[in-house]
Amino acid sequence: MSNTVTRRGFVAAAVAALPSTALSYSRIPGANDRIQIGAIGCGHRASGHRKMLKKSLATDPKFDFRSVCDLWSVNRERAADSAKQLFGARPKTYKYSEEMLADPELDAVMIGTGDHQHARILAEVVRAGKDCYCEKPMANTLEDAMLAREAVLSSKRVVQMGSQWLSDPYQQQVRDIVRSGKLGKIVSVDQSWNFSGPRWHVPKNPDVAALKEQDTDWKRWLLGRPDRPFDPRVYFEFRIFKDFSGGITDQWYSHGSGLAHFYLDTFIPDDTMANGGIFAWHDVRENPDTLQMASTFKEKQVLYTYSTTFGSSYGDHTIIRGTRGSLYSPGGEGSPQWWYIEENRSAWGSNVVFDLHNGKAKPQLVTIPGSTDTPPVDQDDDLKYHTDNWLQCMRSRKTPNGSIETGFAHAVAVVMANRSYREGRKMYWDRKNEKILDHPPAA
């Protein structure tokens, strides 16, 4: 991008280049209105969105699953059949998003497309006057992250990022404990979430075998990424190909960094260094199967570390360490099981900073109001609390838990990590100019 082009100018041009939809179609659902919801993208994650909505019927039954949109004919028909089973009526089907968004009765859209498509489709949806639920990562380039944020902030739409753990009452309880000062000064957050298997690659994927170029729109699917010949493997396993995703970064780390922001009440690391490689699964993947990131939040004076390996599932955890106590979760992404343990004594030789005189501290289970049971180590990705929050905010017009600012923050963290790994050097966030640099920003 030329230095003579401003950031706002770039965003305006990029939004203008999106498919045209009528802005006059926006409608604000009232407390008793039936919200009309559609879906763009009908793959695996979109099926999770439908399950979340099905669960949310118990909280707010006044919505209809109105329409589905997918470039691949098989996906959209499969999703329409699934929706009929879940909600009782078969939704309308569309190949192209602009056709679905032209529906004046449509209120809101859930985006479950490829990682590289989220931001641009989000901008298209809010331009059309629809509220939105956008799967994470919001973006995996800084330009797309800025485009989406600008489009949302210029609209009056309610947008929920697909960072579902932000609505989990256990994660909210952890943040409340951090905010209370019970841990003392927070010094580090460490996450290690792992898996034993060739994540996101299925050698005999039936969809790869079934997809034919004439049944989709390959050029449209690329959505601004470098042109290449049609490849059904890339189409379905985009997470392992570097032109479309960072893999671990776009997926698990977007959740991890978003939770670190959430716990610490801060956004975007000041610097990030990533290292790793393809150490376990030497297949068609271009993205690492083993990766570690280390970042700092300078204002908070906190070290943030994150790691994933797909060669072993042992040792999942999250630890938030403070000078007077720590919080420990013995699970992976979104685990609701947390334990608090206090520091008993801080000392070196005769220099005693504090002594709580409580003997050997015992871990205390973190609970939420109304529950004393030990929660499981793992929980389902299809978290009802998050769609509950989205539906509630569409009626109240309040900001949802996964606001556009949380989406922008985790997107920048993802881009910094991707660039650091690929370029082999530390990346820095210039807060004043909103740029990612390979050197510390000027004071």
Short mmCIF file of C-alpha atoms in Angstrom, two decimals:
data_model
loop_
_atom_site.label_atom_id
_atom_site.label_comp_id
_atom_site.label_asym_id
_atom_site.label_seq_id
_atom_site.Cartn_x
_atom_site.Cartn_y
_atom_site.Cartn_z
CA MET A 1 0.00 0.00 0.00
CA SER A 2 1.40 3.37 -0.99
CA ASN A 3 2.48 5.73 1.77
CA THR A 4 0.22 8.36 0.20
CA VAL A 5 -2.89 6.26 0.93
CA THR A 6 -4.34 6.76 4.42
CA ARG A 7 -5.63 3.88 6.50
CA ARG A 8 -9.18 5.28 6.33
CA GLY A 9 -8.82 5.68 2.57
CA PHE A 10 -7.73 2.08 2.19
CA VAL A 11 -10.62 0.82 4.31
CA ALA A 12 -13.17 2.89 2.41
CA ALA A 13 -11.88 1.60 -0.92
CA ALA A 14 -11.86 -1.99 0.27
CA VAL A 15 -15.40 -1.81 1.62
CA ALA A 16 -16.57 -0.18 -1.61
CA ALA A 17 -15.12 -3.11 -3.54
CA LEU A 18 -17.34 -5.62 -1.72
CA PRO A 19 -20.53 -6.90 -3.37
CA SER A 20 -23.21 -4.21 -3.31
CA THR A 21 -26.19 -4.70 -1.02
CA ALA A 22 -28.98 -2.33 -0.07
CA LEU A 23 -28.33 -0.42 3.15
CA SER A 24 -32.03 0.45 3.48
CA TYR A 25 -32.87 -3.11 4.49
CA SER A 26 -31.75 -2.71 8.11
CA ARG A 27 -34.33 -3.45 10.81
CA ILE A 28 -33.98 -3.38 14.58
CA PRO A 29 -35.83 -6.28 16.23
CA GLY A 30 -37.85 -5.39 19.30
CA ALA A 31 -38.17 -7.35 22.51
CA ASN A 32 -41.09 -9.39 21.17
CA ASP A 33 -40.13 -9.64 17.50
CA ARG A 34 -39.03 -12.88 15.90
CA ILE A 35 -35.42 -12.35 14.81
CA GLN A 36 -34.74 -13.72 11.33
CA ILE A 37 -31.30 -15.34 11.19
CA GLY A 38 -29.30 -16.55 8.19
CA ALA A 39 -25.95 -18.29 7.78
CA ILE A 40 -23.11 -17.62 5.35
CA GLY A 41 -20.84 -20.64 5.17
CA CYS A 42 -22.32 -24.11 5.79
CA GLY A 43 -19.36 -26.27 6.79
CA HIS A 44 -18.39 -27.92 10.07
CA ARG A 45 -18.29 -24.81 12.27
CA ALA A 46 -21.61 -23.59 10.88
CA SER A 47 -23.17 -26.83 12.12
CA GLY A 48 -21.91 -25.82 15.58
CA HIS A 49 -23.62 -22.45 15.20
CA ARG A 50 -26.93 -24.19 14.52
CA LYS A 51 -26.46 -26.34 17.63
CA MET A 52 -25.80 -23.24 19.72
CA LEU A 53 -28.98 -21.61 18.43
CA LYS A 54 -30.95 -24.77 19.11
CA LYS A 55 -29.79 -24.66 22.74
CA SER A 56 -30.64 -20.94 22.93
CA LEU A 57 -34.27 -21.68 22.09
CA ALA A 58 -34.66 -22.49 25.79
CA THR A 59 -33.69 -18.90 26.65
CA ASP A 60 -35.12 -16.95 23.71
CA PRO A 61 -37.44 -18.92 21.39
CA LYS A 62 -38.43 -15.88 19.33
CA PHE A 63 -36.22 -16.36 16.31
CA ASP A 64 -36.33 -18.22 12.99
CA PHE A 65 -33.46 -19.84 11.11
CA ARG A 66 -34.42 -18.23 7.82
CA SER A 67 -31.70 -18.87 5.22
CA VAL A 68 -28.38 -20.49 4.40
CA CYS A 69 -25.72 -19.46 1.90
CA ASP A 70 -22.76 -21.45 0.62
CA LEU A 71 -20.85 -21.53 -2.65
CA TRP A 72 -20.93 -25.34 -2.75
CA SER A 73 -24.31 -26.79 -3.61
CA VAL A 74 -23.85 -29.90 -1.45
CA ASN A 75 -22.96 -27.88 1.66
CA ARG A 76 -25.93 -25.56 1.44
CA GLU A 77 -28.46 -28.35 0.80
CA ARG A 78 -26.97 -30.38 3.66
CA ALA A 79 -27.24 -27.37 5.99
CA ALA A 80 -30.83 -26.68 4.93
CA ASP A 81 -31.79 -30.27 5.72
CA SER A 82 -30.07 -30.05 9.11
CA ALA A 83 -31.82 -26.77 9.93
CA LYS A 84 -35.21 -28.29 9.12
CA GLN A 85 -34.54 -31.11 11.59
CA LEU A 86 -33.44 -28.67 14.30
CA PHE A 87 -35.95 -25.85 13.84
CA GLY A 88 -38.88 -27.41 12.00
CA ALA A 89 -38.76 -25.44 8.75
CA ARG A 90 -36.41 -25.67 5.80
CA PRO A 91 -34.56 -22.37 5.26
CA LYS A 92 -34.13 -20.63 1.92
CA THR A 93 -30.88 -21.46 0.12
CA TYR A 94 -28.52 -19.10 -1.70
CA LYS A 95 -25.22 -19.50 -3.53
CA TYR A 96 -24.07 -15.89 -3.19
CA SER A 97 -24.10 -13.71 -0.09
CA GLU A 98 -25.40 -10.59 -1.84
CA GLU A 99 -28.51 -12.51 -2.88
CA MET A 100 -29.26 -13.56 0.68
CA LEU A 101 -28.47 -10.12 2.12
CA ALA A 102 -30.96 -8.50 -0.25
CA ASP A 103 -33.79 -10.13 1.76
CA PRO A 104 -35.51 -7.23 3.60
CA GLU A 105 -36.85 -9.58 6.29
CA LEU A 106 -33.41 -10.91 7.25
CA ASP A 107 -32.17 -9.41 10.53
CA ALA A 108 -28.91 -11.14 11.32
CA VAL A 109 -26.23 -13.41 9.85
CA MET A 110 -23.85 -15.99 11.30
CA ILE A 111 -20.54 -16.24 9.39
CA GLY A 112 -18.86 -19.66 9.34
CA THR A 113 -16.66 -19.49 6.25
CA GLY A 114 -12.90 -19.90 5.75
CA ASP A 115 -10.53 -17.95 8.01
CA HIS A 116 -9.43 -15.60 5.22
CA GLN A 117 -13.04 -14.71 4.34
CA HIS A 118 -14.43 -13.65 7.73
CA ALA A 119 -13.48 -9.97 7.76
CA ARG A 120 -14.61 -9.08 4.26
CA ILE A 121 -17.92 -10.89 4.63
CA LEU A 122 -18.44 -9.21 8.02
CA ALA A 123 -18.00 -5.83 6.35
CA GLU A 124 -20.46 -6.86 3.64
CA VAL A 125 -23.05 -8.01 6.20
CA VAL A 126 -23.05 -4.82 8.28
CA ARG A 127 -23.11 -2.71 5.11
CA ALA A 128 -26.32 -4.52 4.26
CA GLY A 129 -27.79 -3.43 7.59
CA LYS A 130 -27.71 -6.83 9.29
CA ASP A 131 -26.49 -7.75 12.77
CA CYS A 132 -23.77 -10.38 12.75
CA TYR A 133 -22.13 -13.28 14.55
CA CYS A 134 -18.65 -13.66 13.03
CA GLU A 135 -16.57 -16.77 13.63
CA LYS A 136 -12.99 -16.31 14.77
CA PRO A 137 -10.41 -15.30 13.74
CA MET A 138 -12.02 -12.05 12.71
CA ALA A 139 -9.12 -11.56 10.29
CA ASN A 140 -5.63 -12.85 9.54
CA THR A 141 -4.25 -9.75 7.82
CA LEU A 142 -4.02 -6.33 9.42
CA GLU A 143 -5.68 -4.72 6.39
CA ASP A 144 -8.71 -6.98 6.67
CA ALA A 145 -8.92 -6.43 10.44
CA MET A 146 -9.01 -2.68 9.90
CA LEU A 147 -11.55 -3.02 7.12
CA ALA A 148 -13.94 -5.03 9.29
CA ARG A 149 -13.54 -2.80 12.35
CA GLU A 150 -14.16 0.35 10.32
CA ALA A 151 -17.25 -1.11 8.69
CA VAL A 152 -18.72 -2.23 12.02
CA LEU A 153 -17.96 1.01 13.87
CA SER A 154 -19.49 2.99 11.00
CA SER A 155 -22.70 0.99 11.31
CA LYS A 156 -25.26 0.62 14.07
CA ARG A 157 -25.12 -3.15 13.98
CA VAL A 158 -24.71 -5.57 16.88
CA VAL A 159 -21.69 -7.77 16.14
CA GLN A 160 -20.63 -10.77 18.23
CA MET A 161 -17.22 -12.34 17.63
CA GLY A 162 -17.16 -16.16 17.76
CA SER A 163 -14.90 -16.14 20.84
CA GLN A 164 -17.46 -18.07 22.82
CA TRP A 165 -15.44 -18.43 26.03
CA LEU A 166 -15.94 -14.72 26.75
CA SER A 167 -19.52 -15.58 27.69
CA ASP A 168 -18.62 -18.58 29.85
CA PRO A 169 -19.46 -17.85 33.52
CA TYR A 170 -16.34 -19.74 34.69
CA GLN A 171 -14.03 -17.56 32.59
CA GLN A 172 -15.91 -14.49 33.82
CA GLN A 173 -15.40 -15.65 37.40
CA VAL A 174 -11.66 -16.01 36.74
CA ARG A 175 -11.54 -12.44 35.41
CA ASP A 176 -13.43 -11.22 38.49
CA ILE A 177 -10.84 -12.88 40.75
CA VAL A 178 -8.01 -11.23 38.80
CA ARG A 179 -9.78 -7.86 39.00
CA SER A 180 -10.32 -8.24 42.75
CA GLY A 181 -6.58 -8.15 43.43
CA LYS A 182 -6.71 -11.49 45.24
CA LEU A 183 -3.74 -12.75 43.19
CA GLY A 184 -1.68 -9.64 43.89
CA LYS A 185 0.33 -8.26 40.98
CA ILE A 186 -0.18 -10.49 37.90
CA VAL A 187 3.21 -11.38 36.44
CA SER A 188 2.49 -14.07 33.83
CA VAL A 189 -0.18 -15.97 31.92
CA ASP A 190 0.77 -19.34 30.44
CA GLN A 191 -1.41 -21.51 28.17
CA SER A 192 -0.55 -24.91 26.70
CA TRP A 193 -3.33 -26.53 24.63
CA ASN A 194 -2.44 -29.70 22.74
CA PHE A 195 -3.70 -32.53 20.54
CA SER A 196 -2.40 -35.90 19.39
CA GLY A 197 -3.22 -36.17 15.70
CA PRO A 198 -2.89 -34.55 12.25
CA ARG A 199 -5.26 -31.69 13.06
CA TRP A 200 -7.28 -30.28 10.12
CA HIS A 201 -6.03 -32.87 7.61
CA VAL A 202 -8.12 -35.90 6.66
CA PRO A 203 -6.28 -37.98 4.02
CA LYS A 204 -9.50 -39.59 2.74
CA ASN A 205 -11.82 -36.63 3.25
CA PRO A 206 -15.10 -37.49 1.44
CA ASP A 207 -15.85 -33.81 0.78
CA VAL A 208 -12.52 -33.40 -1.02
CA ALA A 209 -13.43 -36.34 -3.25
CA ALA A 210 -16.97 -35.02 -3.84
CA LEU A 211 -16.25 -31.37 -4.65
CA LYS A 212 -16.21 -30.46 -8.37
CA GLU A 213 -15.22 -27.02 -9.61
CA GLN A 214 -18.50 -26.57 -11.50
CA ASP A 215 -20.44 -27.00 -8.23
CA THR A 216 -18.84 -24.00 -6.53
CA ASP A 217 -17.16 -20.68 -7.43
CA TRP A 218 -13.41 -21.05 -6.89
CA LYS A 219 -12.53 -17.46 -7.81
CA ARG A 220 -15.08 -16.13 -5.35
CA TRP A 221 -13.84 -18.52 -2.67
CA LEU A 222 -10.28 -17.13 -2.97
CA LEU A 223 -11.68 -13.68 -2.03
CA GLY A 224 -8.59 -11.63 -2.75
CA ARG A 225 -5.94 -14.24 -1.98
CA PRO A 226 -3.35 -15.13 -4.68
CA ASP A 227 -4.85 -16.87 -7.68
CA ARG A 228 -4.12 -20.59 -7.99
CA PRO A 229 -5.64 -23.57 -9.78
CA PHE A 230 -8.74 -25.14 -8.28
CA ASP A 231 -7.82 -27.47 -5.41
CA PRO A 232 -10.52 -29.17 -3.34
CA ARG A 233 -7.95 -30.05 -0.66
CA VAL A 234 -7.18 -26.36 -0.11
CA TYR A 235 -10.91 -25.57 -0.19
CA PHE A 236 -11.71 -27.83 2.75
CA GLU A 237 -8.40 -27.90 4.63
CA PHE A 238 -7.51 -24.22 4.28
CA ARG A 239 -6.27 -24.14 7.90
CA ILE A 240 -3.07 -25.99 6.96
CA PHE A 241 -2.20 -23.77 3.97
CA LYS A 242 -0.33 -20.54 4.69
CA ASP A 243 -2.04 -18.37 2.04
CA PHE A 244 -5.34 -18.78 3.85
CA SER A 245 -4.63 -19.38 7.53
CA GLY A 246 -1.94 -19.69 10.16
CA GLY A 247 -3.52 -22.89 11.48
CA ILE A 248 -2.70 -23.00 15.19
CA THR A 249 -2.54 -19.20 15.36
CA ASP A 250 -5.82 -18.52 13.56
CA GLN A 251 -7.66 -21.20 15.48
CA TRP A 252 -6.52 -21.99 19.04
CA TYR A 253 -4.26 -18.99 19.60
CA SER A 254 -7.02 -16.57 18.59
CA HIS A 255 -9.00 -18.01 21.52
CA GLY A 256 -5.94 -18.04 23.77
CA SER A 257 -4.88 -14.46 23.12
CA GLY A 258 -8.49 -13.31 23.37
CA LEU A 259 -8.76 -14.88 26.82
CA ALA A 260 -5.44 -13.33 27.88
CA HIS A 261 -6.83 -9.93 26.88
CA PHE A 262 -10.04 -10.75 28.77
CA TYR A 263 -8.33 -11.80 32.02
CA LEU A 264 -5.95 -8.84 32.00
CA ASP A 265 -8.39 -6.14 30.81
CA THR A 266 -5.98 -5.13 28.07
CA PHE A 267 -5.72 -5.49 24.29
CA ILE A 268 -2.93 -6.62 21.95
CA PRO A 269 0.58 -7.60 23.09
CA ASP A 270 3.33 -5.02 22.70
CA ASP A 271 5.61 -7.63 21.17
CA THR A 272 5.51 -11.28 20.08
CA MET A 273 8.12 -13.89 19.23
CA ALA A 274 7.03 -17.22 17.71
CA ASN A 275 8.96 -20.40 17.00
CA GLY A 276 8.13 -23.95 15.95
CA GLY A 277 7.74 -26.06 12.84
CA ILE A 278 6.31 -29.20 11.26
CA PHE A 279 7.72 -31.81 13.64
CA ALA A 280 5.03 -34.51 13.90
CA TRP A 281 2.87 -34.60 10.76
CA HIS A 282 4.86 -34.48 7.54
CA ASP A 283 1.89 -34.51 5.19
CA VAL A 284 0.55 -31.79 2.86
CA ARG A 285 0.47 -29.08 5.52
CA GLU A 286 2.37 -25.80 5.17
CA ASN A 287 1.57 -24.48 8.64
CA PRO A 288 3.34 -25.70 11.82
CA ASP A 289 2.03 -28.55 13.93
CA THR A 290 4.14 -27.38 16.90
CA LEU A 291 4.28 -23.71 17.87
CA GLN A 292 5.13 -21.49 20.82
CA MET A 293 4.62 -17.76 21.30
CA ALA A 294 5.99 -15.38 23.92
CA SER A 295 4.62 -11.86 24.31
CA THR A 296 4.71 -8.99 26.77
CA PHE A 297 2.12 -6.45 27.84
CA LYS A 298 4.33 -3.56 28.88
CA GLU A 299 1.77 -1.42 30.70
CA LYS A 300 0.57 -4.39 32.76
CA GLN A 301 4.11 -5.77 33.09
CA VAL A 302 2.94 -9.28 32.23
CA LEU A 303 4.62 -12.07 30.28
CA TYR A 304 2.18 -14.08 28.13
CA THR A 305 3.23 -17.48 26.77
CA TYR A 306 1.25 -19.85 24.58
CA SER A 307 2.08 -23.26 23.08
CA THR A 308 0.42 -26.02 21.07
CA THR A 309 1.73 -29.34 19.86
CA PHE A 310 -0.20 -31.80 17.71
CA GLY A 311 2.30 -34.56 18.49
CA SER A 312 1.14 -35.14 22.08
CA SER A 313 -1.98 -34.27 24.03
CA TYR A 314 -0.30 -34.37 27.46
CA GLY A 315 -0.11 -31.43 29.83
CA ASP A 316 -2.89 -29.04 28.84
CA HIS A 317 -3.13 -26.11 31.23
CA THR A 318 -3.64 -22.41 31.79
CA ILE A 319 -1.86 -20.70 34.69
CA ILE A 320 -2.34 -17.09 35.79
CA ARG A 321 0.45 -16.27 38.25
CA GLY A 322 0.31 -13.41 40.74
CA THR A 323 2.58 -12.35 43.57
CA ARG A 324 0.05 -13.47 46.21
CA GLY A 325 -1.71 -16.33 44.45
CA SER A 326 -2.26 -18.22 41.23
CA LEU A 327 -5.14 -19.64 39.21
CA TYR A 328 -4.62 -23.00 37.51
CA SER A 329 -6.76 -24.85 34.97
CA PRO A 330 -5.78 -28.46 34.17
CA GLY A 331 -7.56 -28.36 30.82
CA GLY A 332 -7.21 -27.00 27.31
CA GLU A 333 -9.13 -24.37 25.37
CA GLY A 334 -12.11 -23.04 27.34
CA SER A 335 -11.76 -25.45 30.26
CA PRO A 336 -14.22 -24.48 33.01
CA GLN A 337 -12.23 -26.20 35.78
CA TRP A 338 -10.09 -23.72 37.72
CA TRP A 339 -8.26 -23.88 41.05
CA TYR A 340 -6.97 -21.04 43.21
CA ILE A 341 -3.89 -21.44 45.39
CA GLU A 342 -2.39 -18.66 47.46
CA GLU A 343 1.26 -17.95 48.04
CA ASN A 344 2.15 -18.66 51.66
CA ARG A 345 5.36 -16.72 52.06
CA SER A 346 7.46 -14.37 50.01
CA ALA A 347 11.02 -14.23 51.23
CA TRP A 348 14.76 -14.52 50.54
CA GLY A 349 16.92 -15.09 53.57
CA SER A 350 15.90 -12.56 56.20
CA ASN A 351 14.11 -10.33 53.71
CA VAL A 352 10.47 -11.37 54.28
CA VAL A 353 8.03 -9.45 52.08
CA PHE A 354 4.96 -11.20 53.49
CA ASP A 355 4.10 -14.32 55.48
CA LEU A 356 0.46 -15.45 55.59
CA HIS A 357 1.21 -18.02 58.34
CA ASN A 358 -1.26 -20.47 56.87
CA GLY A 359 1.00 -23.49 56.54
CA LYS A 360 0.90 -25.31 53.25
CA ALA A 361 -1.79 -23.73 51.08
CA LYS A 362 -4.39 -26.07 49.58
CA PRO A 363 -5.99 -25.53 46.15
CA GLN A 364 -9.52 -24.13 46.26
CA LEU A 365 -12.01 -24.90 43.50
CA VAL A 366 -13.33 -21.88 41.60
CA THR A 367 -17.11 -22.06 41.53
CA ILE A 368 -19.89 -19.93 40.12
CA PRO A 369 -23.07 -18.87 41.96
CA GLY A 370 -25.49 -21.75 42.30
CA SER A 371 -22.91 -24.48 41.70
CA THR A 372 -20.57 -26.33 44.04
CA ASP A 373 -19.78 -29.29 41.75
CA THR A 374 -16.35 -29.72 40.21
CA PRO A 375 -16.79 -28.82 36.54
CA PRO A 376 -15.29 -31.05 33.85
CA VAL A 377 -11.83 -30.41 32.46
CA ASP A 378 -13.25 -29.98 28.95
CA GLN A 379 -16.46 -28.50 27.60
CA ASP A 380 -18.27 -28.33 24.27
CA ASP A 381 -17.30 -25.59 21.79
CA ASP A 382 -21.00 -24.98 21.10
CA LEU A 383 -21.50 -22.74 24.11
CA LYS A 384 -25.11 -21.64 24.56
CA TYR A 385 -24.14 -18.63 26.71
CA HIS A 386 -22.61 -16.89 23.71
CA THR A 387 -25.63 -17.09 21.41
CA ASP A 388 -27.83 -16.19 24.40
CA ASN A 389 -25.76 -13.02 24.81
CA TRP A 390 -25.96 -12.22 21.08
CA LEU A 391 -29.75 -12.62 20.94
CA GLN A 392 -30.15 -10.51 24.08
CA CYS A 393 -27.94 -7.74 22.68
CA MET A 394 -29.74 -7.70 19.34
CA ARG A 395 -32.89 -6.83 21.27
CA SER A 396 -31.31 -4.37 23.72
CA ARG A 397 -28.78 -2.94 21.21
CA LYS A 398 -26.07 -3.25 23.85
CA THR A 399 -22.49 -4.30 23.08
CA PRO A 400 -22.07 -8.09 23.25
CA ASN A 401 -19.30 -9.87 25.13
CA GLY A 402 -17.36 -10.54 21.92
CA SER A 403 -17.30 -6.94 20.71
CA ILE A 404 -15.63 -5.74 17.52
CA GLU A 405 -12.75 -4.45 19.65
CA THR A 406 -12.10 -7.95 21.03
CA GLY A 407 -12.13 -9.24 17.45
CA PHE A 408 -9.67 -6.61 16.28
CA ALA A 409 -7.39 -7.35 19.23
CA HIS A 410 -7.20 -11.10 18.71
CA ALA A 411 -6.77 -10.56 14.95
CA VAL A 412 -3.74 -8.32 15.50
CA ALA A 413 -2.27 -10.86 17.95
CA VAL A 414 -2.74 -13.58 15.30
CA VAL A 415 -1.09 -11.54 12.55
CA MET A 416 1.87 -10.67 14.80
CA ALA A 417 2.37 -14.36 15.65
CA ASN A 418 2.08 -15.46 12.02
CA ARG A 419 4.57 -12.87 10.84
CA SER A 420 7.00 -13.65 13.64
CA TYR A 421 6.98 -17.37 12.83
CA ARG A 422 7.26 -16.89 9.08
CA GLU A 423 9.86 -14.12 9.18
CA GLY A 424 11.88 -15.50 12.09
CA ARG A 425 11.98 -12.30 14.13
CA LYS A 426 10.16 -10.50 16.91
CA MET A 427 7.18 -8.35 15.95
CA TYR A 428 6.07 -5.17 17.72
CA TRP A 429 2.72 -3.39 17.92
CA ASP A 430 2.85 0.36 17.35
CA ARG A 431 -0.17 1.48 19.35
CA LYS A 432 -0.04 5.08 18.22
CA ASN A 433 0.01 4.37 14.48
CA GLU A 434 -1.64 0.93 14.58
CA LYS A 435 1.11 -0.82 12.67
CA ILE A 436 3.03 -4.06 13.10
CA LEU A 437 6.77 -3.42 13.02
CA ASP A 438 9.91 -5.57 13.05
CA HIS A 439 11.56 -3.13 15.44
CA PRO A 440 10.42 -1.32 18.60
CA PRO A 441 8.19 1.68 17.83
CA ALA A 442 9.55 5.15 18.49
CA ALA A 443 8.93 6.39 22.01
#
